[in-house]
CSV table of C-alpha atoms and ligand atoms in Angstrom, one decimal:
chain,number,residue,atom,x,y,z
A,1,MET,CA,7.4,-8.9,22.4
A,2,ASN,CA,4.6,-11.0,21.0
A,3,ILE,CA,3.8,-10.0,17.3
A,4,ASN,CA,0.0,-9.9,18.0
A,5,LYS,CA,0.5,-7.4,20.9
A,6,ARG,CA,2.7,-5.3,18.6
A,7,LYS,CA,0.0,-5.3,15.8
A,8,LYS,CA,-2.6,-4.3,18.4
A,9,GLU,CA,-0.4,-1.4,19.6
A,10,HIS,CA,0.1,-0.3,16.0
A,11,LEU,CA,-3.6,0.0,15.5
A,12,GLU,CA,-3.9,2.0,18.7
A,13,ILE,CA,-1.1,4.5,17.9
A,14,VAL,CA,-2.3,4.9,14.3
A,15,SER,CA,-5.5,6.4,15.7
A,16,GLN,CA,-3.5,9.4,16.9
A,17,ASP,CA,-3.4,12.2,14.3
A,18,ALA,CA,0.3,12.9,15.0
A,19,SER,CA,1.1,9.5,13.3
A,20,ASP,CA,-0.1,10.9,9.9
A,21,LEU,CA,2.3,13.4,8.3
A,22,SER,CA,-0.2,14.2,5.6
A,23,ILE,CA,-2.5,16.1,8.0
A,24,GLY,CA,-2.1,19.8,7.0
A,25,GLY,CA,-1.0,19.0,3.5
A,26,ASN,CA,1.4,16.6,1.7
A,27,ALA,CA,3.3,16.4,-1.6
A,28,PHE,CA,0.1,15.6,-3.5
A,29,SER,CA,-1.4,18.9,-2.5
A,30,SER,CA,1.4,20.8,-4.3
A,31,LEU,CA,0.5,18.9,-7.5
A,32,LYS,CA,-2.5,20.4,-9.3
A,33,LEU,CA,-4.9,19.0,-11.9
A,34,ASN,CA,-4.9,20.5,-15.4
A,35,TYR,CA,-8.5,21.7,-14.8
A,36,MET,CA,-10.5,22.3,-18.0
A,37,SER,CA,-13.5,24.6,-18.0
A,38,LEU,CA,-14.8,22.9,-21.1
A,39,PRO,CA,-14.0,19.2,-20.9
A,40,GLU,CA,-16.2,17.7,-23.8
A,41,VAL,CA,-16.9,14.7,-21.5
A,42,ASP,CA,-20.2,13.4,-19.9
A,43,LEU,CA,-19.4,12.6,-16.3
A,44,SER,CA,-22.0,9.8,-16.3
A,45,LYS,CA,-20.1,8.1,-19.2
A,46,VAL,CA,-16.6,8.2,-17.5
A,47,SER,CA,-15.2,4.7,-17.0
A,48,SER,CA,-12.6,4.3,-14.3
A,49,GLU,CA,-12.5,0.4,-14.4
A,50,THR,CA,-9.1,-1.2,-14.8
A,51,GLU,CA,-7.5,-4.6,-14.6
A,52,PHE,CA,-5.0,-5.5,-11.9
A,53,LEU,CA,-3.6,-8.9,-11.1
A,54,GLY,CA,-6.1,-10.5,-13.5
A,55,LYS,CA,-9.2,-9.0,-11.8
A,56,THR,CA,-11.3,-5.9,-12.5
A,57,LEU,CA,-11.1,-2.9,-10.2
A,58,SER,CA,-13.9,-0.3,-10.2
A,59,PHE,CA,-11.1,2.3,-10.1
A,60,PRO,CA,-7.3,1.8,-9.8
A,61,PHE,CA,-7.1,1.3,-6.0
A,62,TYR,CA,-6.4,-1.2,-3.3
A,63,ILE,CA,-6.3,-1.1,0.5
A,64,SER,CA,-2.7,-1.3,1.7
A,65,PRO,CA,-1.5,-4.3,3.7
A,66,MET,CA,-2.1,-3.5,7.4
A,67,THR,CA,-3.1,-6.2,9.8
A,68,GLY,CA,-3.8,-9.7,11.0
A,69,GLY,CA,-3.0,-11.6,14.1
A,70,ALA,CA,-4.8,-9.9,17.0
A,71,ASP,CA,-8.6,-10.1,17.7
A,72,GLU,CA,-9.1,-6.5,16.6
A,73,ALA,CA,-7.2,-7.4,13.4
A,74,LYS,CA,-9.7,-10.1,12.6
A,75,SER,CA,-12.7,-7.8,12.6
A,76,VAL,CA,-10.7,-5.0,10.7
A,77,ASN,CA,-9.7,-7.5,8.0
A,78,GLU,CA,-13.2,-8.9,7.6
A,79,ILE,CA,-14.7,-5.4,7.4
A,80,LEU,CA,-12.0,-4.3,4.8
A,81,ALA,CA,-12.5,-7.5,2.8
A,82,VAL,CA,-16.3,-7.2,2.6
A,83,ALA,CA,-16.0,-3.4,1.7
A,84,ALA,CA,-13.4,-4.1,-0.9
A,85,ASN,CA,-15.5,-6.8,-2.6
A,86,GLN,CA,-18.7,-4.7,-2.4
A,87,THR,CA,-17.0,-1.6,-4.0
A,88,GLY,CA,-14.6,-3.4,-6.4
A,89,VAL,CA,-11.2,-2.5,-5.1
A,90,GLY,CA,-8.3,-4.7,-4.0
A,91,MET,CA,-7.5,-5.8,-0.5
A,92,GLY,CA,-4.1,-6.1,1.3
A,93,LEU,CA,-3.5,-8.3,4.3
A,94,GLY,CA,-0.9,-7.3,6.9
A,95,SER,CA,2.2,-9.2,7.8
A,96,MET,CA,1.5,-12.9,7.8
A,97,ARG,CA,4.4,-13.8,9.9
A,98,ALA,CA,2.0,-13.9,12.8
A,99,TYR,CA,0.3,-16.9,11.2
A,100,LEU,CA,3.6,-18.7,10.5
A,101,GLU,CA,4.4,-18.3,14.2
A,102,ASP,CA,1.0,-19.3,15.5
A,103,GLU,CA,-1.4,-21.2,13.2
A,104,SER,CA,-4.3,-20.7,15.5
A,105,LEU,CA,-4.4,-17.1,14.0
A,106,PHE,CA,-5.7,-18.5,10.7
A,107,ASP,CA,-9.1,-16.9,11.0
A,108,THR,CA,-7.6,-13.4,11.3
A,109,PHE,CA,-6.2,-13.6,7.7
A,110,ASN,CA,-8.9,-15.9,6.2
A,111,VAL,CA,-10.9,-13.4,4.1
A,112,ARG,CA,-10.7,-15.0,0.6
A,113,ASP,CA,-14.4,-15.9,0.6
A,114,LEU,CA,-15.4,-12.4,1.7
A,115,ALA,CA,-13.3,-10.8,-1.1
A,116,ALA,CA,-13.9,-13.4,-3.8
A,117,GLN,CA,-14.1,-11.0,-6.7
A,118,VAL,CA,-11.2,-8.8,-6.1
A,119,PRO,CA,-7.4,-9.1,-5.9
A,120,LEU,CA,-6.2,-10.3,-2.5
A,121,ILE,CA,-2.6,-9.4,-1.6
A,122,GLY,CA,-0.6,-11.1,1.1
A,123,ASN,CA,2.4,-9.6,3.0
A,124,ILE,CA,5.6,-10.5,4.8
A,125,GLY,CA,8.7,-8.6,5.8
A,126,LEU,CA,11.6,-9.6,3.5
A,127,VAL,CA,13.9,-9.5,6.5
A,128,GLN,CA,12.0,-12.5,7.9
A,129,MET,CA,13.9,-14.6,5.3
A,130,ASN,CA,16.9,-13.9,7.5
A,131,TYR,CA,15.0,-15.1,10.6
A,132,GLY,CA,13.7,-18.5,9.6
A,133,VAL,CA,10.9,-17.8,7.0
A,134,SER,CA,11.5,-20.0,3.9
A,135,ILE,CA,10.2,-19.8,0.3
A,136,ASP,CA,8.1,-22.9,1.1
A,137,ASP,CA,6.5,-21.0,4.0
A,138,ILE,CA,5.5,-18.2,1.7
A,139,LYS,CA,4.2,-20.6,-0.9
A,140,ARG,CA,2.1,-22.2,1.8
A,141,LEU,CA,0.6,-18.8,2.7
A,142,ILE,CA,-0.3,-18.2,-1.0
A,143,ASP,CA,-2.1,-21.5,-1.3
A,144,LEU,CA,-3.8,-21.4,2.1
A,145,PHE,CA,-5.2,-17.9,1.9
A,146,GLY,CA,-5.8,-17.8,-1.9
A,147,LEU,CA,-3.5,-14.9,-2.6
A,148,ASP,CA,-3.3,-13.2,-6.0
A,149,ALA,CA,0.1,-11.6,-5.1
A,150,MET,CA,2.5,-11.5,-2.3
A,151,SER,CA,3.8,-8.1,-1.1
A,152,VAL,CA,7.2,-8.1,0.7
A,153,HIS,CA,8.0,-5.1,2.8
A,154,LEU,CA,11.4,-3.5,3.3
A,155,ASN,CA,11.5,-1.6,6.6
A,156,PRO,CA,15.0,-1.2,8.0
A,157,LEU,CA,14.3,2.0,9.8
A,158,GLN,CA,11.2,0.6,11.5
A,159,GLU,CA,13.0,-2.5,12.6
A,160,ALA,CA,15.9,-0.4,13.9
A,161,LEU,CA,13.5,1.7,16.0
A,162,GLN,CA,11.7,-1.3,17.4
A,163,PRO,CA,13.0,-2.4,20.8
A,164,GLU,CA,12.6,-6.0,19.5
A,165,GLY,CA,13.4,-5.3,15.8
A,166,ASP,CA,15.0,-7.8,13.3
A,167,VAL,CA,18.0,-5.8,12.0
A,168,SER,CA,20.2,-8.1,9.9
A,169,PHE,CA,19.4,-7.1,6.3
A,170,VAL,CA,22.5,-8.7,4.8
A,171,GLY,CA,22.0,-10.9,1.7
A,172,LEU,CA,18.3,-10.0,1.2
A,173,LEU,CA,18.6,-9.0,-2.4
A,174,ASP,CA,19.7,-12.6,-3.4
A,175,LYS,CA,16.8,-14.0,-1.3
A,176,LEU,CA,14.4,-11.7,-3.0
A,177,GLN,CA,15.6,-12.9,-6.4
A,178,SER,CA,15.1,-16.5,-5.4
A,179,LEU,CA,11.6,-15.7,-4.1
A,180,ILE,CA,10.5,-13.9,-7.3
A,181,LYS,CA,11.7,-16.9,-9.3
A,182,ALA,CA,10.0,-19.5,-7.1
A,183,LEU,CA,6.5,-18.0,-6.7
A,184,ASP,CA,3.7,-18.5,-9.2
A,185,VAL,CA,2.1,-15.2,-8.3
A,186,PRO,CA,3.6,-11.7,-8.6
A,187,VAL,CA,5.8,-10.3,-5.9
A,188,ILE,CA,5.1,-6.7,-5.0
A,189,VAL,CA,8.1,-5.0,-3.4
A,190,LYS,CA,7.1,-2.3,-1.0
A,191,ASP,CA,8.5,0.0,1.8
A,192,VAL,CA,6.3,1.2,4.7
A,193,GLY,CA,6.4,4.9,4.1
A,194,MET,CA,10.1,5.9,3.7
A,195,GLY,CA,10.1,5.4,0.0
A,196,ILE,CA,12.0,3.2,-2.5
A,197,SER,CA,14.7,5.4,-4.1
A,198,SER,CA,16.0,5.1,-7.7
A,199,ASP,CA,19.3,3.6,-6.3
A,200,VAL,CA,17.3,0.7,-4.6
A,201,MET,CA,15.1,0.5,-7.8
A,202,SER,CA,18.2,-0.4,-9.9
A,203,ASP,CA,19.0,-3.3,-7.6
A,204,LEU,CA,15.4,-4.5,-7.5
A,205,VAL,CA,15.2,-4.4,-11.3
A,206,GLU,CA,18.4,-6.4,-11.6
A,207,VAL,CA,16.8,-9.3,-9.5
A,208,GLY,CA,13.6,-9.3,-11.6
A,209,ALA,CA,11.2,-7.1,-9.6
A,210,GLU,CA,8.2,-6.3,-11.8
A,211,TYR,CA,5.8,-4.7,-9.3
A,212,VAL,CA,7.1,-2.0,-6.9
A,213,ASP,CA,5.0,0.0,-4.5
A,214,VAL,CA,7.1,3.2,-4.0
A,215,SER,CA,5.5,3.5,-0.4
A,216,GLY,CA,6.9,7.0,-0.1
A,217,HIS,CA,7.1,9.5,2.8
A,218,GLY,CA,4.3,11.9,3.6
A,219,GLY,CA,1.6,9.7,5.2
A,220,THR,CA,1.7,7.3,8.1
A,221,SER,CA,5.0,7.7,9.9
A,222,TRP,CA,6.5,4.5,11.3
A,223,SER,CA,9.2,6.5,13.0
A,224,TYR,CA,6.6,8.2,15.0
A,225,ILE,CA,4.7,5.0,15.7
A,226,GLU,CA,7.7,3.0,16.8
A,227,GLY,CA,8.9,6.1,18.8
A,228,GLN,CA,5.6,6.0,20.7
A,229,ARG,CA,6.1,2.3,21.5
A,230,GLY,CA,9.8,2.7,22.4
A,231,SER,CA,11.9,5.8,22.6
A,232,MET,CA,10.5,9.0,21.0
A,233,SER,CA,13.8,10.8,21.5
A,234,LEU,CA,15.6,8.1,19.5
A,235,ALA,CA,13.0,8.2,16.7
A,236,ASP,CA,12.2,11.9,16.5
A,237,PRO,CA,15.1,13.0,14.2
A,238,PHE,CA,14.0,10.3,11.6
A,239,VAL,CA,10.3,11.4,11.4
A,240,GLU,CA,11.1,13.9,8.6
A,241,GLU,CA,13.5,11.5,6.7
A,242,GLY,CA,12.5,9.6,3.5
A,243,PHE,CA,11.6,10.2,-0.1
A,244,ASN,CA,8.1,11.6,-0.8
A,245,THR,CA,5.7,9.6,-3.0
A,246,VAL,CA,5.2,12.3,-5.7
A,247,ASP,CA,9.0,12.7,-6.2
A,248,LEU,CA,9.5,9.0,-6.4
A,249,LEU,CA,6.8,8.6,-9.1
A,250,PHE,CA,8.2,11.5,-11.0
A,251,ASP,CA,11.7,9.9,-11.2
A,252,ASN,CA,11.2,6.2,-11.0
A,253,VAL,CA,8.4,5.7,-13.5
A,254,LEU,CA,10.4,7.2,-16.4
A,255,GLU,CA,13.7,5.7,-15.4
A,256,PHE,CA,12.3,2.1,-15.0
A,257,PRO,CA,9.7,1.6,-17.8
A,258,GLU,CA,9.8,-2.2,-17.4
A,259,VAL,CA,8.3,-1.9,-13.9
A,260,SER,CA,4.6,-1.6,-12.9
A,261,PHE,CA,4.6,1.0,-10.3
A,262,ILE,CA,2.1,1.3,-7.5
A,263,SER,CA,1.6,4.5,-5.6
A,264,GLY,CA,1.5,4.3,-1.8
A,265,GLY,CA,2.3,6.5,1.1
A,266,GLY,CA,0.2,9.6,2.0
A,267,LEU,CA,-2.6,9.2,-0.6
A,268,ARG,CA,-5.6,10.8,1.2
A,269,SER,CA,-8.3,11.1,-1.5
A,270,GLY,CA,-9.4,9.8,-4.9
A,271,VAL,CA,-7.7,12.9,-6.4
A,272,ASP,CA,-4.4,11.7,-5.0
A,273,VAL,CA,-5.0,8.3,-6.6
A,274,PHE,CA,-5.8,10.1,-9.9
A,275,LYS,CA,-2.6,12.2,-9.7
A,276,SER,CA,-0.6,9.0,-9.0
A,277,VAL,CA,-2.0,7.3,-12.1
A,278,ALA,CA,-1.4,10.4,-14.2
A,279,LEU,CA,2.2,10.2,-13.1
A,280,GLY,CA,2.4,6.6,-14.3
A,281,ALA,CA,1.4,4.4,-11.4
A,282,VAL,CA,-0.9,1.5,-12.5
A,283,VAL,CA,-2.7,1.6,-9.2
A,284,GLY,CA,-2.7,3.6,-5.9
A,285,ASN,CA,-3.2,2.4,-2.4
A,286,SER,CA,-3.8,3.8,1.1
A,287,ALA,CA,-3.6,2.4,4.6
A,288,ARG,CA,-4.3,4.7,7.6
A,289,PRO,CA,-7.6,6.3,6.5
A,290,PHE,CA,-9.0,2.8,5.9
A,291,ALA,CA,-7.8,1.4,9.3
A,292,LEU,CA,-9.6,4.3,11.0
A,293,ALA,CA,-12.8,3.7,9.0
A,294,ALA,CA,-12.7,0.0,9.7
A,295,MET,CA,-12.4,0.5,13.4
A,296,LYS,CA,-15.7,2.4,13.1
A,297,SER,CA,-17.9,0.3,10.8
A,298,LEU,CA,-18.3,-1.5,7.5
A,299,GLU,CA,-20.5,1.4,6.3
A,300,ASP,CA,-17.7,3.9,7.0
A,301,VAL,CA,-15.2,1.9,4.9
A,302,VAL,CA,-17.8,1.5,2.0
A,303,ASN,CA,-18.6,5.2,2.1
A,304,LEU,CA,-14.9,6.2,2.1
A,305,ILE,CA,-14.1,4.0,-0.9
A,306,GLU,CA,-17.2,5.2,-2.8
A,307,GLU,CA,-16.1,8.8,-2.1
A,308,TRP,CA,-12.6,8.2,-3.4
A,309,LYS,CA,-14.0,6.5,-6.5
A,310,LYS,CA,-16.2,9.5,-7.2
A,311,GLN,CA,-13.3,11.9,-6.6
A,312,PHE,CA,-11.2,9.8,-9.1
A,313,GLN,CA,-14.0,10.0,-11.7
A,314,ILE,CA,-14.6,13.7,-11.2
A,315,SER,CA,-10.9,14.2,-11.7
A,316,MET,CA,-11.2,12.4,-15.0
A,317,PHE,CA,-14.2,14.6,-16.0
A,318,VAL,CA,-12.6,17.9,-15.1
A,319,THR,CA,-9.3,17.1,-16.9
A,320,GLY,CA,-11.3,16.0,-20.0
A,321,VAL,CA,-10.8,12.2,-20.2
A,322,SER,CA,-13.4,9.5,-20.1
A,323,GLU,CA,-11.3,6.3,-20.5
A,324,ILE,CA,-8.8,5.0,-17.9
A,325,ASP,CA,-6.2,4.3,-20.6
A,326,SER,CA,-6.0,8.0,-21.3
A,327,VAL,CA,-5.1,8.7,-17.6
A,328,VAL,CA,-2.2,6.2,-17.1
A,329,GLY,CA,1.1,8.1,-17.4
A,330,ASN,CA,-0.6,11.1,-19.0
A,331,ARG,CA,1.3,13.9,-17.2
A,332,SER,CA,-0.5,16.5,-19.3
A,333,LEU,CA,-3.5,16.0,-17.0
A,334,LEU,CA,-1.5,17.8,-14.4
A,335,GLN,CA,-0.5,21.4,-14.4
A,336,LYS,CA,2.6,22.0,-16.5
A,337,LYS,CA,4.4,24.1,-14.0
A,338,ASN,CA,4.6,21.0,-11.7
A,339,VAL,CA,5.4,18.3,-14.3
B,1,FMN,C1,-2.2,0.0,11.1
B,1,FMN,C2,-1.2,-0.2,10.0
B,1,FMN,C3,-0.5,-1.4,9.9
B,1,FMN,C4,0.4,-1.7,8.9
B,1,FMN,N1,1.0,-2.9,8.8
B,1,FMN,C5,1.8,-3.2,7.7
B,1,FMN,C6,2.2,-4.5,7.5
B,1,FMN,O1,1.9,-5.5,8.3
B,1,FMN,N2,3.0,-4.8,6.4
B,1,FMN,C7,3.3,-3.7,5.5
B,1,FMN,O2,4.0,-4.0,4.5
B,1,FMN,N3,2.9,-2.5,5.7
B,1,FMN,C8,2.1,-2.2,6.8
B,1,FMN,N4,1.7,-0.9,7.0
B,1,FMN,C9,2.1,0.1,6.1
B,1,FMN,C10,1.2,0.5,5.0
B,1,FMN,O3,1.0,-0.7,4.1
B,1,FMN,C11,1.7,1.7,4.1
B,1,FMN,O4,2.9,1.3,3.4
B,1,FMN,C12,2.0,2.9,5.0
B,1,FMN,O5,1.2,3.0,6.1
B,1,FMN,C13,1.9,4.2,4.2
B,1,FMN,O6,0.6,4.4,3.7
B,1,FMN,P1,-0.4,5.4,4.3
B,1,FMN,O7,0.3,6.8,4.4
B,1,FMN,O8,-1.6,5.5,3.3
B,1,FMN,O9,-0.8,5.0,5.7
B,1,FMN,C14,0.7,-0.7,8.0
B,1,FMN,C15,0.0,0.6,8.1
B,1,FMN,C16,-0.9,0.8,9.0
B,1,FMN,C17,-1.6,2.1,9.1
């Protein structure tokens, strides 16, 4: 199947609530703030600004890589890019394999000018390096689209459930090592919502990974989405599999202090971003809620980001901190029984 048609189907299925495991509660809702009745902080003086990839974010957040390729993807990416720039958060582009296969799709990824002030993060499946994508191709993407970082996704389960999936994952760790060495921008290693376990982390650290988006379970379910496109009876037993984002941050952050962790997978509010940063992530991200907002309007995306930022700042206020540096890795901002 044509990759553009696949990306279009993904956007359609993502609109169904059943694709989001966080509806009705996720791992973040079991983790509570260490609320202080007397915080000694002026909310109007709280500063949530932080640096990421050499640029300033208004709070530690970026929109996860999602789309590009299809016509719908062009307008979604343009809306997300304008909203990200206006509100001061980072912007992720979806898999850029579509452009490598068909250069007429340039415009659907070309948002650098719309998001000039904020980090712009590219994306490609690492497995594509077993199917003809070279390091030079990826370098070309970085130059052409003005990327500040390249994220590479690991998605064996998703590929296995796709009727047309690319399923040879042999030798990819060596290829990742070569890629990290060859690129002038950081490589962000991510999953797509099943989670990067500490076993895999050890391998990633060995080959020099410095940025890892844990991309845990509990939000968008790619088993469900690919099940809807192919066989739901094949995919169904996998929907509950994976490592949840909160557990991954608990374990990985302390075990691999040399890595900058990014929290993704099931974040559904600015409070979830705050909890992620308190657990030690340098930044959080989210995908599905922003795809849904972008399919409505620019205003919907801007309002959603502003609301998450406000929730992040209120979380700082009610836990008694006014500087972002006092949040990062400060697990005492979360209730003790959970940390
Ligand atoms: C519509 C849509 C398209 C996506 N496409 C990509 C992609 O091209 N590359 C990628 O690495 N992840 C992709 N993802 C996965 C997200 O980046 C993220 O890892 C995952 O959805 C979990 O985050 P969430 O629970 O906040 O949605 C996509 C997610 C959505 C919702």
